[in-house]
Tab-separated table of C-alpha atoms in Angstrom:
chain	number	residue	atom	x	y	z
A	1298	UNK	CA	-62.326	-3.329	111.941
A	1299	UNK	CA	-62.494	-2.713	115.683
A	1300	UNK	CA	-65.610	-2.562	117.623
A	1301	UNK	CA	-65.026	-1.102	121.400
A	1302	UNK	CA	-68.352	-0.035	123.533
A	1303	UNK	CA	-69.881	2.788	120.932
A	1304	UNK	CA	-67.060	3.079	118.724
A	1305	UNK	CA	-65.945	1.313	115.813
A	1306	UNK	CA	-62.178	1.455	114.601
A	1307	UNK	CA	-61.981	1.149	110.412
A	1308	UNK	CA	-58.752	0.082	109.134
A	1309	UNK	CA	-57.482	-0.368	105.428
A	1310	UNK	CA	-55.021	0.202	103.083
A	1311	UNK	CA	-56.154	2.968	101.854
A	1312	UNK	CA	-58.345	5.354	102.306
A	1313	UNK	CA	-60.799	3.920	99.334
A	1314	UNK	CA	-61.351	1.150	101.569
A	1315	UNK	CA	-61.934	2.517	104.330
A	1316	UNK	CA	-64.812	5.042	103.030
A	1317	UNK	CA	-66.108	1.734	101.442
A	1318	UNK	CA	-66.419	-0.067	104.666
A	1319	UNK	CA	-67.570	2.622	106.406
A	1320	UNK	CA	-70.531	3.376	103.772
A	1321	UNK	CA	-71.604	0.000	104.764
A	1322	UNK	CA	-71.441	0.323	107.882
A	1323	UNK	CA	-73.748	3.331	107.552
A	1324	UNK	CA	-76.335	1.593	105.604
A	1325	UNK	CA	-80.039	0.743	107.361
A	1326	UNK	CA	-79.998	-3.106	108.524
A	1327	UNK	CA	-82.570	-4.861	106.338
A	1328	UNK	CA	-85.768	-5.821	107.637
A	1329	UNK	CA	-86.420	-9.129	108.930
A	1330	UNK	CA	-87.590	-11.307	111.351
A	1331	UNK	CA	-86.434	-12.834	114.632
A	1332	UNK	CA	-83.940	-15.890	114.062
A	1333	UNK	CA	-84.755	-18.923	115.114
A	1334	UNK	CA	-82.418	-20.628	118.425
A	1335	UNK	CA	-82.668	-23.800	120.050
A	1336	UNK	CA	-84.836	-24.006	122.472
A	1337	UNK	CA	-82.665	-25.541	126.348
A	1338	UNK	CA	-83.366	-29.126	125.558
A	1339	UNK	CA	-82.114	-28.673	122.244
A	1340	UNK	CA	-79.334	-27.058	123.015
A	1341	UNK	CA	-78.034	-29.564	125.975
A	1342	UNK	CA	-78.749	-32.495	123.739
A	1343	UNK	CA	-75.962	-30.435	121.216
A	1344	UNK	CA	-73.669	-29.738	123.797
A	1345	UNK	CA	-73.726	-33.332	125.077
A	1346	UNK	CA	-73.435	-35.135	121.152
A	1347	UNK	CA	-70.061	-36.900	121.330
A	1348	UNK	CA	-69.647	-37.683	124.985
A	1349	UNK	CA	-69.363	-41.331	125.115
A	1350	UNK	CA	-67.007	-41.332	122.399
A	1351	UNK	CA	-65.165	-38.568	123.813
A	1352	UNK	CA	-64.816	-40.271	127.299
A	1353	UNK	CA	-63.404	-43.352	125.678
A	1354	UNK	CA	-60.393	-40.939	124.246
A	1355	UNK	CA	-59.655	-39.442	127.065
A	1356	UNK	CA	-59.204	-43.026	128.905
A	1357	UNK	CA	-56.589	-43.510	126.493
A	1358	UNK	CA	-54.640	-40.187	126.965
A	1359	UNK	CA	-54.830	-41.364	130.943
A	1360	UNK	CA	-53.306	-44.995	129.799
A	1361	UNK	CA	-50.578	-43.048	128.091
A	1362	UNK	CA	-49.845	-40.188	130.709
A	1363	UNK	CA	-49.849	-43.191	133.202
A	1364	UNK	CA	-47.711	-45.733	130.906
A	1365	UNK	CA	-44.673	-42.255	131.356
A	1366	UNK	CA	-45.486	-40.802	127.543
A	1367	UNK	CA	-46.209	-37.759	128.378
A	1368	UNK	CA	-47.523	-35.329	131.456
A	1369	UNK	CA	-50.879	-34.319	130.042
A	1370	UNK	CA	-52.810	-33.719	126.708
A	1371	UNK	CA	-55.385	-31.298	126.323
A	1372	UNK	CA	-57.695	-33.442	124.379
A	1373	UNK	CA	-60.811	-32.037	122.805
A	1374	UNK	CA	-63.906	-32.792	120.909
A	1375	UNK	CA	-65.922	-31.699	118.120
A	1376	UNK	CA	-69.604	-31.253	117.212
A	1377	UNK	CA	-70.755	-31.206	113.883
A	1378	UNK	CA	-73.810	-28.792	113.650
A	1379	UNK	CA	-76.330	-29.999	111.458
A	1380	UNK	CA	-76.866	-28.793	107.692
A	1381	UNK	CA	-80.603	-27.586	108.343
A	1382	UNK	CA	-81.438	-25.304	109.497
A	1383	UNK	CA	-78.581	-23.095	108.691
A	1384	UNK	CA	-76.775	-21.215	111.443
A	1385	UNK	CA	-76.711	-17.505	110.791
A	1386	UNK	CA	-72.918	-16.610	112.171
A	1387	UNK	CA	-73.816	-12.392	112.101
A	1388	UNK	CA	-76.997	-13.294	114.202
A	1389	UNK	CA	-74.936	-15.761	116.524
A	1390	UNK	CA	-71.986	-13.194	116.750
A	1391	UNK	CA	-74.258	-10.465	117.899
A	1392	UNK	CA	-76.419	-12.721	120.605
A	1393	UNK	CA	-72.947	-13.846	121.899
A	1394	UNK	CA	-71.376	-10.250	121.836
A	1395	UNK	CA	-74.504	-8.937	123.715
A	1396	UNK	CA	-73.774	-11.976	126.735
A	1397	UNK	CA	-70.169	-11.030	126.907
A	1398	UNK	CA	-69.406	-14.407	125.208
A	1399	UNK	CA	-67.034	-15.253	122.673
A	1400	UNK	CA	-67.773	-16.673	118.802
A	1401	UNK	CA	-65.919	-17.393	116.119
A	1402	UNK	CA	-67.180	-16.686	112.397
A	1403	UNK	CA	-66.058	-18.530	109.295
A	1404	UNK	CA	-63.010	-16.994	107.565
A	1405	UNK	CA	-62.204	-14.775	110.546
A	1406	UNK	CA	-62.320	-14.062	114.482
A	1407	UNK	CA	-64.467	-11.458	115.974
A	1408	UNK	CA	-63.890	-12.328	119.747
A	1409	UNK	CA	-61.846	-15.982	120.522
A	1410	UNK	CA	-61.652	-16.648	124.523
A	1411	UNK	CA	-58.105	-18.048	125.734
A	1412	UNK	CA	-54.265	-17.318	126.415
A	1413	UNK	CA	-53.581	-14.876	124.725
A	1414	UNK	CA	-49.419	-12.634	123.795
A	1415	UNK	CA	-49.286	-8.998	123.690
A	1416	UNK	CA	-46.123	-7.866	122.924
A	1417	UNK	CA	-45.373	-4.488	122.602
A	1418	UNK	CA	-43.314	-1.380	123.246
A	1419	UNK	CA	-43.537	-0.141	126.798
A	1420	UNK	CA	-44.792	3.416	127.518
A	1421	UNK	CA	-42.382	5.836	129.333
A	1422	UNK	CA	-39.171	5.669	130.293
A	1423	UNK	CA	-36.472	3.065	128.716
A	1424	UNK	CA	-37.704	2.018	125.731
A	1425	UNK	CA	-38.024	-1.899	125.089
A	1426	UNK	CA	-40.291	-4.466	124.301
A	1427	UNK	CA	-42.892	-6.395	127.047
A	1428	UNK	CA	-43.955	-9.698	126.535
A	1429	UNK	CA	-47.567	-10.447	128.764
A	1430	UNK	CA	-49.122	-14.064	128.459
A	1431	UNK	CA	-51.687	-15.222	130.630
A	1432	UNK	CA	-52.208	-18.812	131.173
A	1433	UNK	CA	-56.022	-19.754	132.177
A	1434	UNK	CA	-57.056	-23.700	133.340
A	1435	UNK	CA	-59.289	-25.270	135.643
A	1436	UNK	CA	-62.205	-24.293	134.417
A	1437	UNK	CA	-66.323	-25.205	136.842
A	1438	UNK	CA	-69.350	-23.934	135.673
A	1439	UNK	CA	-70.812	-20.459	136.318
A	1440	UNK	CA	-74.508	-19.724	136.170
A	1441	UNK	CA	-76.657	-17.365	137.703
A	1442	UNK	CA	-77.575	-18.335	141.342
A	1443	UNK	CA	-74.391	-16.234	142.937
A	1444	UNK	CA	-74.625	-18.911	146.102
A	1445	UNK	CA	-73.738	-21.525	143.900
A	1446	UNK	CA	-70.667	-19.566	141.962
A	1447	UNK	CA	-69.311	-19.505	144.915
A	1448	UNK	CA	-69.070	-23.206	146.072
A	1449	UNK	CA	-67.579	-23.976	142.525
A	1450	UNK	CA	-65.220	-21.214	143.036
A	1451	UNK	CA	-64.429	-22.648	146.239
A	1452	UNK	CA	-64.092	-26.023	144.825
A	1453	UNK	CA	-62.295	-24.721	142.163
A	1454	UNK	CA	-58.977	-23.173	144.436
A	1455	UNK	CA	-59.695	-26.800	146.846
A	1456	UNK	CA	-59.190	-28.879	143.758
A	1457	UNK	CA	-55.704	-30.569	144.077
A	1458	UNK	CA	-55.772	-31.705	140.170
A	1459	UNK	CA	-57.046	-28.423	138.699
A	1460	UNK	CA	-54.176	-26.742	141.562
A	1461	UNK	CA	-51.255	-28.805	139.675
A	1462	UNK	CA	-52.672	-28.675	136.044
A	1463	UNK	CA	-52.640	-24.965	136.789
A	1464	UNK	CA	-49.223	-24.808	138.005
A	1465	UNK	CA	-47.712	-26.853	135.337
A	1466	UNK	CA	-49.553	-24.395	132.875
A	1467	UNK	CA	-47.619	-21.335	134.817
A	1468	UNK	CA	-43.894	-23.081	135.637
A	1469	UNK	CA	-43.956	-23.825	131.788
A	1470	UNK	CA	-44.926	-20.717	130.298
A	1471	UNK	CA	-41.838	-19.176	132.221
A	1472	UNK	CA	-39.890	-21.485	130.953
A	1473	UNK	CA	-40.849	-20.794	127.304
A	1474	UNK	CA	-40.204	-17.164	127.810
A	1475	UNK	CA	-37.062	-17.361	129.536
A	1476	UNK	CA	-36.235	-18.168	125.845
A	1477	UNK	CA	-37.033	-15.011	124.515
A	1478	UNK	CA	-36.933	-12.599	127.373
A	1479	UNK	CA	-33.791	-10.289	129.463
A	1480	UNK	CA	-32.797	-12.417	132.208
A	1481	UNK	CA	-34.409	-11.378	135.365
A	1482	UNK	CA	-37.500	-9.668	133.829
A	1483	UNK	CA	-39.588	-12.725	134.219
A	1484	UNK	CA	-42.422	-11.967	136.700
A	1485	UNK	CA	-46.170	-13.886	137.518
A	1486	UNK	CA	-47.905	-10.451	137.869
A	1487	UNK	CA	-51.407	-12.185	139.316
A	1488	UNK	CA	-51.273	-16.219	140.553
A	1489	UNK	CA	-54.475	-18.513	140.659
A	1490	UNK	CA	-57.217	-15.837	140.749
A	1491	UNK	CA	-60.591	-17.037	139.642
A	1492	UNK	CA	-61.571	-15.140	136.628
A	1493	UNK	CA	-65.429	-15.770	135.246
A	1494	UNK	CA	-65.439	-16.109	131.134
A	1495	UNK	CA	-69.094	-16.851	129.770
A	1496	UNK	CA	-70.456	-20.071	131.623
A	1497	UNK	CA	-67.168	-20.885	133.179
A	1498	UNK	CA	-64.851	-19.594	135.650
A	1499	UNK	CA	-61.181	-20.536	135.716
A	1500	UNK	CA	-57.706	-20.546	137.817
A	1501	UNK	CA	-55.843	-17.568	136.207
A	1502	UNK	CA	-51.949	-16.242	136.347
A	1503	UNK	CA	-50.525	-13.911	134.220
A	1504	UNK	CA	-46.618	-14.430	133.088
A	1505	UNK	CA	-44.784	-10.816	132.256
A	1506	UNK	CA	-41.391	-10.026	131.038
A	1507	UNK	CA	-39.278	-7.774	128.955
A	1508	UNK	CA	-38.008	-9.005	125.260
A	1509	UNK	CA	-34.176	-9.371	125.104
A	1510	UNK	CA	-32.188	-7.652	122.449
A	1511	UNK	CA	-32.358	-8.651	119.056
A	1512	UNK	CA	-36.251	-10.157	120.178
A	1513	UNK	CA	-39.031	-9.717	118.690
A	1514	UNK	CA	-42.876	-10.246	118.846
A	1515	UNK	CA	-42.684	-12.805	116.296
A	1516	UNK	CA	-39.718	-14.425	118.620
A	1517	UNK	CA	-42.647	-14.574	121.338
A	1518	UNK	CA	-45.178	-16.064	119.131
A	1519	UNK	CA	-43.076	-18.709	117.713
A	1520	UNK	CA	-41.771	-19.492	121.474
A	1521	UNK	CA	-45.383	-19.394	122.777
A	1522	UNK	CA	-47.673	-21.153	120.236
A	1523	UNK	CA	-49.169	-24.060	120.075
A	1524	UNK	CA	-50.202	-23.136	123.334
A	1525	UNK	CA	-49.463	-25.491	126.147
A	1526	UNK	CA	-52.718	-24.808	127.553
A	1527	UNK	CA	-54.293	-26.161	124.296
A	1528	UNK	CA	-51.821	-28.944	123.651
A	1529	UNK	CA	-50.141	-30.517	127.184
A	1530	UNK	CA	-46.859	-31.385	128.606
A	1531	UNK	CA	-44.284	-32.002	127.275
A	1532	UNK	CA	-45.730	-30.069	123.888
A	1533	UNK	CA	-44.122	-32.716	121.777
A	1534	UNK	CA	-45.135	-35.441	123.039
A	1535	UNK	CA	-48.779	-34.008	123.177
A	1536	UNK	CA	-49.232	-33.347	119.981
A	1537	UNK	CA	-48.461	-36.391	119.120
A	1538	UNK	CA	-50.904	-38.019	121.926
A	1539	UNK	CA	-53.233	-36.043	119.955
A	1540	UNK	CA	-52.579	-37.020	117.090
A	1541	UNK	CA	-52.939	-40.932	118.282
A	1542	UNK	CA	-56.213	-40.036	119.676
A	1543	UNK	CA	-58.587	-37.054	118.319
A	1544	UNK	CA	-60.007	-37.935	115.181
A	1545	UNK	CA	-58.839	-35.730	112.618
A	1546	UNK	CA	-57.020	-32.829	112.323
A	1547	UNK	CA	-57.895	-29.754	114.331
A	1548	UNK	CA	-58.035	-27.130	111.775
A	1549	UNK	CA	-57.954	-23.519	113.309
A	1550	UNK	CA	-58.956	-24.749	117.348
A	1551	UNK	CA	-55.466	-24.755	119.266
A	1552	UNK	CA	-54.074	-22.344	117.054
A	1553	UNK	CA	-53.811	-18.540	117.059
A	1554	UNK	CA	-55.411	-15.712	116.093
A	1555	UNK	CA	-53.370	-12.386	115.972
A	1556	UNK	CA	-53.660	-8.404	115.236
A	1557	UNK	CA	-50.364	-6.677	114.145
A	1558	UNK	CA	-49.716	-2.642	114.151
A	1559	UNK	CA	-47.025	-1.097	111.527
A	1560	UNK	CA	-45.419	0.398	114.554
A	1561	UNK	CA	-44.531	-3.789	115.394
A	1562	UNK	CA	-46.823	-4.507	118.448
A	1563	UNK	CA	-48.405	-8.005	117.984
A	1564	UNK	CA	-51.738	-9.276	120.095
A	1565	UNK	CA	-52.524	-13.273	119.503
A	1566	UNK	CA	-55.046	-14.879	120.861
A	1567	UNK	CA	-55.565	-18.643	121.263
A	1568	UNK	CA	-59.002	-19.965	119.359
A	1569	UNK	CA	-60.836	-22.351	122.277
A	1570	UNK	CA	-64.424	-23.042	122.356
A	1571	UNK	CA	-65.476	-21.014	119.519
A	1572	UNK	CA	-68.097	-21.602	116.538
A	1573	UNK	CA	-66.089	-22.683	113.347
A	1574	UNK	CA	-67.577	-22.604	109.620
A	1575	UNK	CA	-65.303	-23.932	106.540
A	1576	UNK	CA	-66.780	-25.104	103.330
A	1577	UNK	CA	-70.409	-26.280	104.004
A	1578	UNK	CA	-69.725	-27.670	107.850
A	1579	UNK	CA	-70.054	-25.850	111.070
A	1580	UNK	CA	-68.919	-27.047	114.596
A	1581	UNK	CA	-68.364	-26.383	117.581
A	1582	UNK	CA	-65.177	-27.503	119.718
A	1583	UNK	CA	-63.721	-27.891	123.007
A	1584	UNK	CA	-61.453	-29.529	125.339
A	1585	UNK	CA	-60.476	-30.462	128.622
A	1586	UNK	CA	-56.605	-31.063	130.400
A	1587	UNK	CA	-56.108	-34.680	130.952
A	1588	UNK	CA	-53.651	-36.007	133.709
A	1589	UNK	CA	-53.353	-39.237	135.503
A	1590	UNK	CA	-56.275	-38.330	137.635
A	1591	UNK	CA	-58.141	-37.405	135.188
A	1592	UNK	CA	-61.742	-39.145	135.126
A	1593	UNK	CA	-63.759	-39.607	131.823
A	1594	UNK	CA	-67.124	-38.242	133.631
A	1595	UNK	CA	-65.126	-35.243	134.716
A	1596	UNK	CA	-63.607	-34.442	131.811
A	1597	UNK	CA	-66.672	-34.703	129.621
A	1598	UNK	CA	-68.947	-32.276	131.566
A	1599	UNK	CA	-65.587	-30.024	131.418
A	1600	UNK	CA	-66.431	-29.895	127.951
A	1601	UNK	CA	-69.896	-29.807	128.475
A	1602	UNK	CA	-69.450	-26.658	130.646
A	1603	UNK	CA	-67.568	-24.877	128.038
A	1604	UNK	CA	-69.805	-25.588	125.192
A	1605	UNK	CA	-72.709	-23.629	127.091
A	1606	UNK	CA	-70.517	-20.674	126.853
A	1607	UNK	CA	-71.679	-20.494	123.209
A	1608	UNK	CA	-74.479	-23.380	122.380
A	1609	UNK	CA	-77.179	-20.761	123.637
A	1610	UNK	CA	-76.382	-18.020	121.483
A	1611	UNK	CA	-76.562	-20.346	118.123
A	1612	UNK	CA	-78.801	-18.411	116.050
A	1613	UNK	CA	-80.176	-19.735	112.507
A	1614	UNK	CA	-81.288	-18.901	109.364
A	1615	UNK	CA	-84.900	-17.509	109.676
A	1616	UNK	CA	-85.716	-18.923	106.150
A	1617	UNK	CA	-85.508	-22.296	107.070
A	1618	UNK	CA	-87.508	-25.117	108.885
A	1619	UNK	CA	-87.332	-25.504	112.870
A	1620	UNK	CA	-86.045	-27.917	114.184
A	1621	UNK	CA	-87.257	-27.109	118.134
């Protein structure tokens, strides 16, 4: 199912299903009341659980990048939300959807912010496959005081570390689709424009290029994913940085998301900072590029930043005690 503006697209595989989902989607909501949300305090103190802990793990990933074991690690952290009350994912879907801002709801995506691959067939003329990838870093806060966008913007493109982490990001996205694409169809269609996402803004470049023969979307994905935007440089040595350092396993954040068509078009989109539900826990995630001048204060209000783009849209169950 795809919702666009006023419309929404129903897909099955057959037409039984489809009548069935779209019955449902013609039923009356039920009555009820209001959810409950977290009131700012609340929701600062959740987007700020973790930090010191976090800022010691990112001192480490700088003690590695700086001891020559790697180039950078994107290195994130989680939040456990707590059992009680419950957080109603429809309810938080829809406040988030309404801002423009992404969520992500347990057993599958609705709308996950981040690189994403389209690959597809172009339209017109010779027929062939395109390859688009956008790589997105750098991220400073965005509110609503339009004065104040614009010194972080400014900041932003004046920032010597974000200017390099970004540039990295770009140099080796090329170079993983040189892999897969006709030599001298590579192209960076748009370079380090500021593009605002939710509570952030970012440094933003968009990679293009035309499949070779014999290449297909699936030859993208597998060239493309784990994203080095959500892992580091080199990707290898990363992910195993990461694995030294993040506690646990990252389930679904840093992985991928993806629609396919019959006709052999693929869309994937990398899962960021995104609400997560599995079994009886729900978290929230997010992470920040370390290099060797990375700071740990930086780095955890990068985080912080990020979080907002979702913590104030958390909506919970409205049968169940406050906890304001």
């Amino acid at each position: 199912m795809t919702l666009t503006g006023d419309r929404t697209l129903v897909r099955a595989v057959d037409q039984a299903w489809a009548r069935k989902v779209a019955d449902l989607l013609a039923e009356p909501p039920a009555r009820r009341g209001a959810p409950e949300q977290l009131s700012p305090g609340r929701t600062e103190e959740v987007i700020a659980t973790g930090a010191a802990a976090y800022g010691r793990t990112v001192a480490r990933a700088v003690a590695d990048i700086r001891a020559g074991l790697l180039e950078k690690a994107v290195v994130s952290r989680k939040v456990p939300l707590p059992a009680e009350p419950r957080v109603d994912f429809s309810e938080t879907y829809l406040a988030g959807s309404r801002a423009n801002t992404p969520a992500l709801l347990p057993d599958g995506p609705r709308r996950v912010p981040g690189g994403r691959i389209q690959s597809r067939d172009r339209p017109g003329g010779r027929r062939g496959r395109t390859c688009e990838h956008p790589a997105a870093r750098g991220p400073r806060a965005r509110g609503t005081d339009p004065v104040e966008n614009e010194r972080r913007r400014a900041e932003l493109l004046a920032d010597p570390k974000e200017i390099h982490e970004h540039a990295v990001s770009v140099r080796l996205t090329w170079e993983e689709m040189e892999a897969v694409c006709r030599l001298g169809s590579l192209a960076v269609e748009e370079f380090m424009a500021v593009r605002a996402r939710g509570s952030v803004q970012h440094l933003a470049s968009r990679v293009t290029g035309a499949l070779r023969p014999g290449a297909g979307p699936w030859d993208a994905f597998a060239s493309l994913f784990p994203a080095i935007t959500a892992t580091g440089v080199s990707r290898r040595d990363a992910l195993r940085a990461l694995a030294r350092h993040e506690p646990g396993p990252r389930g679904l954040y840093g992985g991928a998301v993806f629609r396919g068509s019959t006709g052999g078009a693929l869309d994937a989109a990398l899962v960021l900072r995104t609400l997560i539900g599995a079994g009886d826990g729900v978290w929230l995630r997010a992470g920040a590029g370390v290099t060797a001048q990375s700071s740990p204060e930086r780095e955890i209000e990068e985080t912080c930043e990020k979080r907002r783009s979702v913590a104030p849209y958390l909506r919970f169950a409205e049968d169940r005690p406050g906890t304001r």
